[in-house]
Coordinates of C-alpha atoms in Angstrom, one line a residue:
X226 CA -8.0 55.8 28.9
X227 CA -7.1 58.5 26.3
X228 CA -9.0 58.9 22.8
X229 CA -6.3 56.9 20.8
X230 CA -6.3 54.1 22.8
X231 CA -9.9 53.6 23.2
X232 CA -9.8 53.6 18.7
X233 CA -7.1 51.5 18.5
X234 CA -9.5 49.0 20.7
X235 CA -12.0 49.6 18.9
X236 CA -10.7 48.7 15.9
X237 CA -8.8 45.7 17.3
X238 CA -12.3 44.5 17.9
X239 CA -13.2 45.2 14.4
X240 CA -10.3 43.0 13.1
X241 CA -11.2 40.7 15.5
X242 CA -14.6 39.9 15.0
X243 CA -14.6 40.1 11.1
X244 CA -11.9 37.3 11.1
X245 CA -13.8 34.9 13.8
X246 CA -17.0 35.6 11.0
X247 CA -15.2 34.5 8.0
X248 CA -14.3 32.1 9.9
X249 CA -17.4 30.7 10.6
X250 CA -18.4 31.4 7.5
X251 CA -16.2 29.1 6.2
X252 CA -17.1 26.4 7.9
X253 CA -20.5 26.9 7.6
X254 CA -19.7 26.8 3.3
X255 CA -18.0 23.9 3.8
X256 CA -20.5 21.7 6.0
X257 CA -22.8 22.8 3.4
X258 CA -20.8 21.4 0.5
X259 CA -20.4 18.2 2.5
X260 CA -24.1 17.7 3.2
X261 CA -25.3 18.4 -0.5
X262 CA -22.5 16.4 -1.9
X263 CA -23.5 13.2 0.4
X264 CA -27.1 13.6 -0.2
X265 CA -26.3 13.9 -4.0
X266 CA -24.2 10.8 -3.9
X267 CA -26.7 8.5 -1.9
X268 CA -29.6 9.4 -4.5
X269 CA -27.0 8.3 -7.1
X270 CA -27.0 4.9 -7.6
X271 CA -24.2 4.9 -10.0
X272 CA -22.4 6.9 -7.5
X273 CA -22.6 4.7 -4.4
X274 CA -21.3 1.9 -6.6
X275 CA -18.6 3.3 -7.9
X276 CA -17.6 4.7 -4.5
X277 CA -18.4 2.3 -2.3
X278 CA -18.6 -1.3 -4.5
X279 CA -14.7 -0.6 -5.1
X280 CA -12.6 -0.6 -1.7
X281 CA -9.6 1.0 -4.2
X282 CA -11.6 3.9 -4.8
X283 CA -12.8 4.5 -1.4
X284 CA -9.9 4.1 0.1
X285 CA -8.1 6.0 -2.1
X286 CA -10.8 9.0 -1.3
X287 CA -9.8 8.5 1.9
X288 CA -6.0 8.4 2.0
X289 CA -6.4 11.8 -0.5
X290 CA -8.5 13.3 2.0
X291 CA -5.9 13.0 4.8
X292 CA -3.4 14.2 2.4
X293 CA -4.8 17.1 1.6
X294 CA -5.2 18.2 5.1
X295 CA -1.8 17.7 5.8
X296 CA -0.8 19.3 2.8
X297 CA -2.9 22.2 3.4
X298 CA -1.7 22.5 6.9
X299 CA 2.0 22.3 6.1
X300 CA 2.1 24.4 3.1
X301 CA -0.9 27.1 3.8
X302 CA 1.6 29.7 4.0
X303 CA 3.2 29.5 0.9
X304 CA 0.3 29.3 -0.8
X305 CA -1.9 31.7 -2.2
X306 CA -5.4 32.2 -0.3
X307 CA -7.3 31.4 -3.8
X308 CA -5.5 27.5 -3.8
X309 CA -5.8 27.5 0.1
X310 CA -9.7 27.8 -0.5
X311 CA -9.6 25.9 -3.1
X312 CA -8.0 23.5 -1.8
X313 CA -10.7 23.2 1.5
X314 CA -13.7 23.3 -1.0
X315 CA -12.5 20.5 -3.0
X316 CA -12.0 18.3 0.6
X317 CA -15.4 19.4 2.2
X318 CA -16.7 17.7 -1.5
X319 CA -14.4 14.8 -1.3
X320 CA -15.0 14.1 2.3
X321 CA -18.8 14.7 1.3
X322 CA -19.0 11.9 -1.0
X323 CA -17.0 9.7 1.6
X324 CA -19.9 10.2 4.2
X325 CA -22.9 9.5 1.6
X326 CA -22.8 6.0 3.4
X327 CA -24.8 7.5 6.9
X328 CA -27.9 7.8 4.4
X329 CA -27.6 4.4 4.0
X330 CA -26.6 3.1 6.8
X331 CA -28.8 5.2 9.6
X332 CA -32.4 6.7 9.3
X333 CA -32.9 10.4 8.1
X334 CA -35.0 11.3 11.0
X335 CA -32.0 9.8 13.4
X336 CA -29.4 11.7 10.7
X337 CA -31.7 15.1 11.4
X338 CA -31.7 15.1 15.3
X339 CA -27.5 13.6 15.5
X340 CA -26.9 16.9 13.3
X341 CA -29.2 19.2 15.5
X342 CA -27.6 17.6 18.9
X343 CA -23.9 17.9 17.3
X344 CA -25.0 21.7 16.3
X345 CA -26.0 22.5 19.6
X346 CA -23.2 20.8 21.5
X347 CA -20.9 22.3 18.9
X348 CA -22.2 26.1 19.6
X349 CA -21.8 25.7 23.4
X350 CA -18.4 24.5 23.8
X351 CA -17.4 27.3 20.5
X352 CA -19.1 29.9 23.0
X353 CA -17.2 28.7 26.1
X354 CA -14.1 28.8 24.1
X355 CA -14.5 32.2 23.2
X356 CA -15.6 33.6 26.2
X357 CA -13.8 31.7 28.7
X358 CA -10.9 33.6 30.7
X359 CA -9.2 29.8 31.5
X360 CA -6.4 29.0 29.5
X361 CA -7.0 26.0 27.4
X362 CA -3.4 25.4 25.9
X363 CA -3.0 22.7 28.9
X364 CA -5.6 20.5 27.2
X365 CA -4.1 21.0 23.9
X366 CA -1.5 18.2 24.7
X367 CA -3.7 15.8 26.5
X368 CA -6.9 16.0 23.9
X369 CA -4.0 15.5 20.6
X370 CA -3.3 12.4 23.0
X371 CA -6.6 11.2 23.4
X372 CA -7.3 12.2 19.2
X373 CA -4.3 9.7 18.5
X374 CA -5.6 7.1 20.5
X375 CA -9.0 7.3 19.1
X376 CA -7.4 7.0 16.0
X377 CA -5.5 3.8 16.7
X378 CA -7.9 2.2 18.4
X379 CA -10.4 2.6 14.8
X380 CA -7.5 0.8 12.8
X381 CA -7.2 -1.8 15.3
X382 CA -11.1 -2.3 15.2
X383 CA -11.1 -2.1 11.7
X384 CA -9.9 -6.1 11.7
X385 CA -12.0 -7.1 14.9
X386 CA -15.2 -5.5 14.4
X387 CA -15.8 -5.3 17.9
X388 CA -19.1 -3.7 18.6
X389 CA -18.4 -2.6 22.4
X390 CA -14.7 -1.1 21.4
X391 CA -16.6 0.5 18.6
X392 CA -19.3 2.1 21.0
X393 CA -16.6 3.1 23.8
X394 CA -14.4 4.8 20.6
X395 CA -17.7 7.2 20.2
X396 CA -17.7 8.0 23.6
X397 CA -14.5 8.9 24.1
X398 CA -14.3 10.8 20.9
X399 CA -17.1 12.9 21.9
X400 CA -15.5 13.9 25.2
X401 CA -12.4 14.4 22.8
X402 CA -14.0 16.3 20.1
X403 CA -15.6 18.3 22.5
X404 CA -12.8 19.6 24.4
X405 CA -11.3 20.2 20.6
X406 CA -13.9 22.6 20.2
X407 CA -13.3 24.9 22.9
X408 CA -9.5 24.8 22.4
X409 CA -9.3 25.5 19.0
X410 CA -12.0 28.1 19.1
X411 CA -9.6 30.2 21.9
X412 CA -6.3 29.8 19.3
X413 CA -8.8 31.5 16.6
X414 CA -9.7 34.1 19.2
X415 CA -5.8 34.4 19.9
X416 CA -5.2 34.1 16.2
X417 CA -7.4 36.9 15.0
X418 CA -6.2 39.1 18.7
X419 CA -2.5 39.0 17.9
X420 CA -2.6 39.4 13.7
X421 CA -1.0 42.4 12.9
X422 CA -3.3 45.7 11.8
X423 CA -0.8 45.5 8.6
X424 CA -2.0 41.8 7.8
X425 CA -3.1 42.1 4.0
X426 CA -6.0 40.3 2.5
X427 CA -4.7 37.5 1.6
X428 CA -3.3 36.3 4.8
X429 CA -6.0 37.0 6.7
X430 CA -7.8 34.8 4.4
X431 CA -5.8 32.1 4.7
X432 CA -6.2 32.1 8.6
X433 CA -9.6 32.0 8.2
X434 CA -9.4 28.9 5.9
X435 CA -6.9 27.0 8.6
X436 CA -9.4 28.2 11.9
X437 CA -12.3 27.0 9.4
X438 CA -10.9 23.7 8.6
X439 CA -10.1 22.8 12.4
X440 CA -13.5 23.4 13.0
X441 CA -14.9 22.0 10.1
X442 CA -13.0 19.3 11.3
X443 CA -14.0 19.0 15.3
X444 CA -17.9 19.3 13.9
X445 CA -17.6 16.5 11.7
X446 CA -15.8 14.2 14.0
X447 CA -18.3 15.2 16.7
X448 CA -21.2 14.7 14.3
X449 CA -20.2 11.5 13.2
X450 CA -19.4 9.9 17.0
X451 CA -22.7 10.9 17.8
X452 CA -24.2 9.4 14.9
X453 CA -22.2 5.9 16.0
X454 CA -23.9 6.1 19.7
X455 CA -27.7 7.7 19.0
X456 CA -28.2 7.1 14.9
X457 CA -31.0 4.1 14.3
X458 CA -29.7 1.5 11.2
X459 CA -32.2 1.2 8.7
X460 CA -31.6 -2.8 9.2

């Protein structure tokens, strides 16, 4: 191996590992956001009524929380990076003030341990994405699948209130949300391997925002079906 290929490695590492940090970085801002904006709105009693005593509102939240994922997924590159992270603040504070109902609904001690179980889980399958040398992109198709499916299932449960369909949902959607980890934690590690050494600023930025949300997204998810099969109601 000759001098300029071991620095062009080296600095392919560089780029490499700075983008899987602001990643992560990212994410980490936005879980924060959503964790101090859900606290903040379940100590607010005004708040809580206006967000959840009025199914218009919340499910208008809702609806413009899906929105602007799509929207930020569809039009991310054309853009700039200072809307695309604006645009992934202002969702990890909507969605925030969506999920103030877990401190109502489940104990903070059983809130505390989910989150430390869903951090844990979350870090090993993001580790064995990164480091594994099996291609993932097989699962890709089958876990998108499995996320649709979950996703039906939750509308169709929405009108029966079934507590068992409810239960197997979590289950399945923490096998699903799992395998979501590791998957999209190899694209970033493709992502940030096969970005140019030309790429300015600003798109790098915006990558990070897109890897960030995905996994913003697989954590929450996780988080939440957890919360659904360990969390104790306050009832």
């Amino acid at each position: 191996m000759n001098l300029s290929s071991s620095f062009s490695q080296a600095g392919s590492l560089v780029r490499v590992n700075a983008f899987i940090r602001s990643v992560y970085n990212w994410m980490a801002i936005g879980l924060g956001l959503t964790a101090l904006t859900a606290f903040y709105v379940a100590t607010t009693p005004a708040l809580l009524q206006f967000i959840f005593g009025n199914q218009l509102v919340l499910f208008g939240m809702i609806i413009g929380e899906l929105g602007m994922v799509f929207y930020l997924s569809a039009r991310v590159q054309k853009m700039s990076a200072s809307t695309a992270t604006a645009l992934f603040v202002f969702y990890s504070i909507l969605n925030g003030a969506t999920l103030a109902s877990i401190f109502i609904i489940y104990t903070a001690s059983s809130i505390a341990s989910t989150f430390i179980a869903c951090a844990l889980t979350f870090g090993a399958c993001s580790i064995y994405g990164m480091v594994t040398k099996r291609d993932l992109t097989s699962m890709g198709g089958f876990l998108m699948m499995g996320l649709m499916g979950i996703i039906i299932a939750s509308l169709v449960n929405m009108f029966f209130r079934s507590p068992g369909v409810s239960m197997v949902i979590s289950y399945v959607g923490v096998l699903v949300f799992v395998g979501l980890t590791a998957y999209d934690t190899q694209k970033l590690k493709q992502m940030a391997l096969t970005q140019p050494a030309d790429a300015s600023g600003a798109m790098v930025r915006k990558g990070a925002i897109m890897g960030a949300l995905s996994l913003y997204l697989d954590f929450i998810n996780l988080f939440i079906m957890l919360l659904h099969i360990f969390g104790v109601s306050r009832d």
